[in-house]
């Protein structure tokens, strides 16, 4: 067995931190074993994901907490409510646009263009 989410997030973590790279000269993946051994290996996906969340800006963390209370899906109307945006101001709050950071980190998935 194994946890596919853990493997996926762990490999992304290694790649983003420069601990995993592809050697075009040798045509294979490389990593620094000593550095990896000195790091604590995450025991589960929750540990890895919580570490990612802790490095996000606090306003994004707050929105993610509210989103987590809603469930596995959150449409744009709900996001507007979470971010306290009623549409009176033409520009949505920066928090809403900053959620792309969480998308890039693989913490949430965006469906649709907005």
Short mmCIF file of N, CA and C in Angstrom, two decimals:
data_model
loop_
_atom_site.label_atom_id
_atom_site.label_comp_id
_atom_site.label_asym_id
_atom_site.label_seq_id
_atom_site.Cartn_x
_atom_site.Cartn_y
_atom_site.Cartn_z
N UNK A 1 0.79 -1.16 0.00
CA UNK A 1 0.00 0.00 0.00
C UNK A 1 0.86 1.26 0.00
N UNK A 2 0.32 2.25 0.61
CA UNK A 2 0.96 3.55 0.66
C UNK A 2 -0.07 4.63 0.42
N UNK A 3 0.30 5.81 0.76
CA UNK A 3 -0.60 6.93 0.61
C UNK A 3 -0.15 7.76 -0.59
N UNK A 4 -0.95 7.74 -1.65
CA UNK A 4 -0.59 8.46 -2.88
C UNK A 4 -0.48 9.95 -2.62
N UNK A 5 -1.34 10.51 -1.77
CA UNK A 5 -1.26 11.93 -1.46
C UNK A 5 0.07 12.26 -0.80
N UNK A 6 0.49 11.41 0.15
CA UNK A 6 1.76 11.64 0.83
C UNK A 6 2.92 11.59 -0.16
N UNK A 7 2.94 10.61 -1.01
CA UNK A 7 4.02 10.48 -1.99
C UNK A 7 4.05 11.69 -2.92
N UNK A 8 2.89 12.07 -3.43
CA UNK A 8 2.81 13.21 -4.34
C UNK A 8 3.28 14.50 -3.66
N UNK A 9 2.79 14.77 -2.46
CA UNK A 9 3.16 15.99 -1.74
C UNK A 9 4.63 15.96 -1.33
N UNK A 10 5.14 14.80 -0.95
CA UNK A 10 6.54 14.68 -0.54
C UNK A 10 7.47 14.94 -1.72
N UNK A 11 7.16 14.40 -2.88
CA UNK A 11 8.00 14.63 -4.06
C UNK A 11 7.96 16.10 -4.45
N UNK A 12 6.79 16.73 -4.40
CA UNK A 12 6.70 18.17 -4.68
C UNK A 12 7.54 18.97 -3.69
N UNK A 13 7.48 18.56 -2.42
CA UNK A 13 8.26 19.23 -1.38
C UNK A 13 9.76 19.13 -1.68
N UNK A 14 10.22 17.95 -2.04
CA UNK A 14 11.64 17.76 -2.36
C UNK A 14 12.04 18.59 -3.58
N UNK A 15 11.19 18.59 -4.60
CA UNK A 15 11.46 19.36 -5.82
C UNK A 15 11.53 20.86 -5.52
N UNK A 16 10.55 21.36 -4.79
CA UNK A 16 10.51 22.79 -4.47
C UNK A 16 11.68 23.24 -3.62
N UNK A 17 12.18 22.37 -2.78
CA UNK A 17 13.32 22.71 -1.92
C UNK A 17 14.66 22.41 -2.58
N UNK A 18 14.64 21.96 -3.84
CA UNK A 18 15.88 21.69 -4.56
C UNK A 18 16.59 20.43 -4.10
N UNK A 19 15.86 19.55 -3.43
CA UNK A 19 16.46 18.32 -2.93
C UNK A 19 16.30 17.16 -3.90
N UNK A 20 15.52 17.37 -4.94
CA UNK A 20 15.30 16.37 -5.98
C UNK A 20 15.40 17.10 -7.31
N UNK A 21 16.18 16.56 -8.22
CA UNK A 21 16.36 17.19 -9.52
C UNK A 21 16.63 16.13 -10.58
N UNK A 22 16.45 16.52 -11.83
CA UNK A 22 16.71 15.61 -12.94
C UNK A 22 18.04 15.98 -13.58
N UNK A 23 18.92 15.00 -13.72
CA UNK A 23 20.22 15.22 -14.37
C UNK A 23 20.07 14.87 -15.84
N UNK A 24 20.10 15.90 -16.68
CA UNK A 24 19.97 15.67 -18.12
C UNK A 24 21.22 14.97 -18.66
N UNK A 25 22.34 15.24 -18.03
CA UNK A 25 23.59 14.61 -18.48
C UNK A 25 23.54 13.09 -18.23
N UNK A 26 23.07 12.70 -17.06
CA UNK A 26 23.00 11.28 -16.73
C UNK A 26 21.64 10.68 -17.02
N UNK A 27 20.69 11.51 -17.41
CA UNK A 27 19.33 11.10 -17.76
C UNK A 27 18.65 10.27 -16.67
N UNK A 28 18.71 10.81 -15.45
CA UNK A 28 18.06 10.15 -14.33
C UNK A 28 17.81 11.17 -13.22
N UNK A 29 16.94 10.79 -12.28
CA UNK A 29 16.64 11.65 -11.14
C UNK A 29 17.75 11.51 -10.11
N UNK A 30 18.07 12.63 -9.45
CA UNK A 30 19.14 12.65 -8.44
C UNK A 30 18.60 13.29 -7.17
N UNK A 31 19.21 12.97 -6.04
CA UNK A 31 18.87 13.57 -4.76
C UNK A 31 20.07 13.49 -3.86
N UNK A 32 20.08 14.30 -2.83
CA UNK A 32 21.16 14.36 -1.86
C UNK A 32 20.76 13.49 -0.66
N UNK A 33 21.28 12.29 -0.64
CA UNK A 33 20.91 11.33 0.38
C UNK A 33 21.23 11.82 1.79
N UNK A 34 22.40 12.42 1.99
CA UNK A 34 22.79 12.88 3.33
C UNK A 34 21.82 13.94 3.85
N UNK A 35 21.45 14.88 2.99
CA UNK A 35 20.51 15.93 3.41
C UNK A 35 19.15 15.32 3.72
N UNK A 36 18.70 14.39 2.89
CA UNK A 36 17.40 13.76 3.13
C UNK A 36 17.40 12.95 4.42
N UNK A 37 18.50 12.27 4.70
CA UNK A 37 18.57 11.48 5.93
C UNK A 37 18.58 12.36 7.16
N UNK A 38 19.15 13.57 7.05
CA UNK A 38 19.20 14.46 8.20
C UNK A 38 17.84 15.14 8.45
N UNK A 39 17.01 15.18 7.42
CA UNK A 39 15.66 15.74 7.56
C UNK A 39 14.76 14.72 8.23
N UNK A 40 13.79 15.21 8.95
CA UNK A 40 12.78 14.28 9.46
C UNK A 40 11.83 13.95 8.32
N UNK A 41 11.62 12.69 8.07
CA UNK A 41 10.67 12.29 7.04
C UNK A 41 9.27 12.41 7.62
N UNK A 42 8.38 12.98 6.85
CA UNK A 42 7.01 13.15 7.31
C UNK A 42 6.36 11.78 7.48
N UNK A 43 5.68 11.62 8.59
CA UNK A 43 5.04 10.34 8.90
C UNK A 43 3.75 10.13 8.12
N UNK A 44 3.09 11.22 7.79
CA UNK A 44 1.85 11.08 7.04
C UNK A 44 1.57 12.36 6.26
N UNK A 45 0.59 12.29 5.42
CA UNK A 45 0.25 13.43 4.57
C UNK A 45 -0.19 14.63 5.40
N UNK A 46 -0.83 14.39 6.52
CA UNK A 46 -1.30 15.51 7.36
C UNK A 46 -0.12 16.33 7.88
N UNK A 47 0.97 15.67 8.28
CA UNK A 47 2.15 16.41 8.74
C UNK A 47 2.72 17.28 7.64
N UNK A 48 2.84 16.72 6.46
CA UNK A 48 3.41 17.45 5.33
C UNK A 48 2.53 18.62 4.93
N UNK A 49 1.24 18.39 4.84
CA UNK A 49 0.32 19.45 4.43
C UNK A 49 0.23 20.54 5.51
N UNK A 50 0.24 20.14 6.77
CA UNK A 50 0.19 21.16 7.83
C UNK A 50 1.44 22.02 7.81
N UNK A 51 2.59 21.45 7.49
CA UNK A 51 3.82 22.24 7.34
C UNK A 51 3.67 23.26 6.22
N UNK A 52 3.10 22.84 5.10
CA UNK A 52 2.88 23.76 3.98
C UNK A 52 1.96 24.90 4.38
N UNK A 53 0.90 24.57 5.10
CA UNK A 53 -0.07 25.58 5.51
C UNK A 53 0.57 26.60 6.45
N UNK A 54 1.44 26.14 7.34
CA UNK A 54 2.07 27.04 8.30
C UNK A 54 2.96 28.08 7.62
N UNK A 55 3.45 27.79 6.41
CA UNK A 55 4.30 28.74 5.70
C UNK A 55 3.50 29.72 4.84
N UNK A 56 2.19 29.54 4.79
CA UNK A 56 1.34 30.46 4.03
C UNK A 56 1.07 31.71 4.86
N UNK A 57 0.74 32.82 4.19
CA UNK A 57 0.35 34.03 4.94
C UNK A 57 -0.86 33.73 5.83
N UNK A 58 -0.94 34.41 6.96
CA UNK A 58 -2.00 34.11 7.94
C UNK A 58 -3.40 34.33 7.38
N UNK A 59 -3.57 35.31 6.49
CA UNK A 59 -4.91 35.53 5.95
C UNK A 59 -5.34 34.36 5.07
N UNK A 60 -4.40 33.75 4.38
CA UNK A 60 -4.72 32.56 3.56
C UNK A 60 -5.02 31.37 4.47
N UNK A 61 -4.25 31.22 5.54
CA UNK A 61 -4.51 30.15 6.50
C UNK A 61 -5.94 30.27 7.05
N UNK A 62 -6.34 31.49 7.37
CA UNK A 62 -7.67 31.74 7.91
C UNK A 62 -8.76 31.33 6.91
N UNK A 63 -8.58 31.70 5.64
CA UNK A 63 -9.56 31.33 4.61
C UNK A 63 -9.59 29.82 4.42
N UNK A 64 -8.44 29.17 4.43
CA UNK A 64 -8.40 27.71 4.29
C UNK A 64 -9.12 27.02 5.44
N UNK A 65 -8.99 27.56 6.65
CA UNK A 65 -9.71 26.99 7.80
C UNK A 65 -11.22 27.08 7.59
N UNK A 66 -11.67 28.24 7.12
CA UNK A 66 -13.10 28.40 6.86
C UNK A 66 -13.55 27.47 5.74
N UNK A 67 -12.75 27.35 4.70
CA UNK A 67 -13.09 26.46 3.59
C UNK A 67 -13.19 25.01 4.08
N UNK A 68 -12.29 24.61 4.96
CA UNK A 68 -12.29 23.24 5.48
C UNK A 68 -13.58 22.92 6.23
N UNK A 69 -14.16 23.93 6.86
CA UNK A 69 -15.41 23.73 7.59
C UNK A 69 -16.59 23.48 6.65
N UNK A 70 -16.47 23.97 5.42
CA UNK A 70 -17.56 23.85 4.44
C UNK A 70 -17.62 22.46 3.83
N UNK A 71 -16.46 21.88 3.58
CA UNK A 71 -16.43 20.54 2.98
C UNK A 71 -15.43 20.47 1.86
N UNK A 72 -15.64 19.50 0.98
CA UNK A 72 -14.66 19.24 -0.07
C UNK A 72 -14.82 20.16 -1.28
N UNK A 73 -15.93 20.87 -1.38
CA UNK A 73 -16.15 21.80 -2.50
C UNK A 73 -16.61 23.15 -1.98
N UNK A 74 -16.16 24.18 -2.67
CA UNK A 74 -16.51 25.54 -2.27
C UNK A 74 -16.62 26.38 -3.54
N UNK A 75 -17.83 26.83 -3.87
CA UNK A 75 -17.97 27.60 -5.10
C UNK A 75 -17.58 29.06 -4.87
N UNK A 76 -17.54 29.82 -5.94
CA UNK A 76 -17.06 31.20 -5.89
C UNK A 76 -17.94 32.08 -4.99
N UNK A 77 -19.23 31.81 -4.94
CA UNK A 77 -20.12 32.59 -4.08
C UNK A 77 -19.74 32.41 -2.62
N UNK A 78 -19.48 31.18 -2.23
CA UNK A 78 -19.06 30.89 -0.85
C UNK A 78 -17.71 31.54 -0.56
N UNK A 79 -16.80 31.49 -1.53
CA UNK A 79 -15.50 32.13 -1.34
C UNK A 79 -15.64 33.63 -1.12
N UNK A 80 -16.55 34.25 -1.87
CA UNK A 80 -16.80 35.68 -1.68
C UNK A 80 -17.28 35.96 -0.26
N UNK A 81 -18.16 35.10 0.25
CA UNK A 81 -18.65 35.27 1.61
C UNK A 81 -17.53 35.08 2.63
N UNK A 82 -16.70 34.06 2.42
CA UNK A 82 -15.58 33.79 3.33
C UNK A 82 -14.63 34.98 3.38
N UNK A 83 -14.40 35.57 2.21
CA UNK A 83 -13.46 36.70 2.12
C UNK A 83 -14.14 38.04 2.39
N UNK A 84 -15.40 38.02 2.85
CA UNK A 84 -16.15 39.23 3.16
C UNK A 84 -16.25 40.19 1.98
N UNK A 85 -16.56 39.64 0.82
CA UNK A 85 -16.71 40.48 -0.37
C UNK A 85 -18.14 40.34 -0.88
N UNK A 86 -18.84 41.45 -0.92
CA UNK A 86 -20.23 41.41 -1.36
C UNK A 86 -20.41 41.89 -2.79
N UNK A 87 -19.34 42.28 -3.45
CA UNK A 87 -19.42 42.70 -4.84
C UNK A 87 -19.64 44.19 -5.00
N UNK A 88 -19.90 44.92 -3.90
CA UNK A 88 -20.10 46.37 -3.99
C UNK A 88 -18.84 47.05 -4.50
N UNK A 89 -17.71 46.58 -4.03
CA UNK A 89 -16.44 47.06 -4.55
C UNK A 89 -16.09 46.22 -5.77
N UNK A 90 -15.73 46.86 -6.87
CA UNK A 90 -15.47 46.11 -8.11
C UNK A 90 -14.30 45.16 -7.99
N UNK A 91 -13.33 45.51 -7.17
CA UNK A 91 -12.14 44.67 -7.03
C UNK A 91 -12.32 43.71 -5.85
N UNK A 92 -12.17 42.41 -6.10
CA UNK A 92 -12.26 41.46 -4.99
C UNK A 92 -11.10 41.67 -4.03
N UNK A 93 -11.25 41.24 -2.78
CA UNK A 93 -10.16 41.41 -1.82
C UNK A 93 -8.91 40.64 -2.25
N UNK A 94 -7.77 41.15 -1.81
CA UNK A 94 -6.49 40.50 -2.16
C UNK A 94 -6.43 39.06 -1.68
N UNK A 95 -7.10 38.78 -0.57
CA UNK A 95 -7.11 37.42 -0.03
C UNK A 95 -7.63 36.43 -1.06
N UNK A 96 -8.66 36.84 -1.78
CA UNK A 96 -9.25 35.95 -2.79
C UNK A 96 -8.24 35.65 -3.89
N UNK A 97 -7.54 36.66 -4.36
CA UNK A 97 -6.56 36.43 -5.41
C UNK A 97 -5.32 35.70 -4.88
N UNK A 98 -5.02 35.89 -3.58
CA UNK A 98 -3.86 35.22 -3.00
C UNK A 98 -4.10 33.72 -2.78
N UNK A 99 -5.34 33.28 -2.93
CA UNK A 99 -5.61 31.84 -2.79
C UNK A 99 -4.89 31.02 -3.85
N UNK A 100 -4.45 31.68 -4.93
CA UNK A 100 -3.68 30.97 -5.96
C UNK A 100 -2.42 30.36 -5.38
N UNK A 101 -1.90 30.94 -4.31
CA UNK A 101 -0.73 30.36 -3.63
C UNK A 101 -1.08 28.95 -3.13
N UNK A 102 -2.24 28.81 -2.53
CA UNK A 102 -2.68 27.51 -2.01
C UNK A 102 -2.91 26.53 -3.16
N UNK A 103 -3.38 27.04 -4.30
CA UNK A 103 -3.56 26.19 -5.48
C UNK A 103 -2.20 25.70 -5.97
N UNK A 104 -1.23 26.61 -6.06
CA UNK A 104 0.11 26.23 -6.52
C UNK A 104 0.77 25.22 -5.60
N UNK A 105 0.49 25.31 -4.31
CA UNK A 105 1.05 24.38 -3.34
C UNK A 105 0.33 23.03 -3.33
N UNK A 106 -0.75 22.93 -4.10
CA UNK A 106 -1.49 21.67 -4.16
C UNK A 106 -2.41 21.45 -2.98
N UNK A 107 -2.71 22.53 -2.24
CA UNK A 107 -3.56 22.40 -1.06
C UNK A 107 -5.03 22.47 -1.41
N UNK A 108 -5.36 23.19 -2.46
CA UNK A 108 -6.73 23.27 -2.98
C UNK A 108 -6.67 23.18 -4.49
N UNK A 109 -7.77 22.79 -5.06
CA UNK A 109 -7.85 22.68 -6.52
C UNK A 109 -8.90 23.65 -7.01
N UNK A 110 -8.54 24.37 -8.06
CA UNK A 110 -9.44 25.35 -8.63
C UNK A 110 -10.20 24.71 -9.78
N UNK A 111 -11.51 24.86 -9.76
CA UNK A 111 -12.35 24.38 -10.86
C UNK A 111 -12.94 25.59 -11.55
N UNK A 112 -12.75 25.68 -12.84
CA UNK A 112 -13.29 26.82 -13.58
C UNK A 112 -12.30 27.95 -13.68
N UNK A 113 -12.68 29.00 -14.41
CA UNK A 113 -11.75 30.09 -14.68
C UNK A 113 -11.52 31.04 -13.50
N UNK A 114 -12.47 31.12 -12.57
CA UNK A 114 -12.35 32.09 -11.46
C UNK A 114 -11.56 31.53 -10.30
#
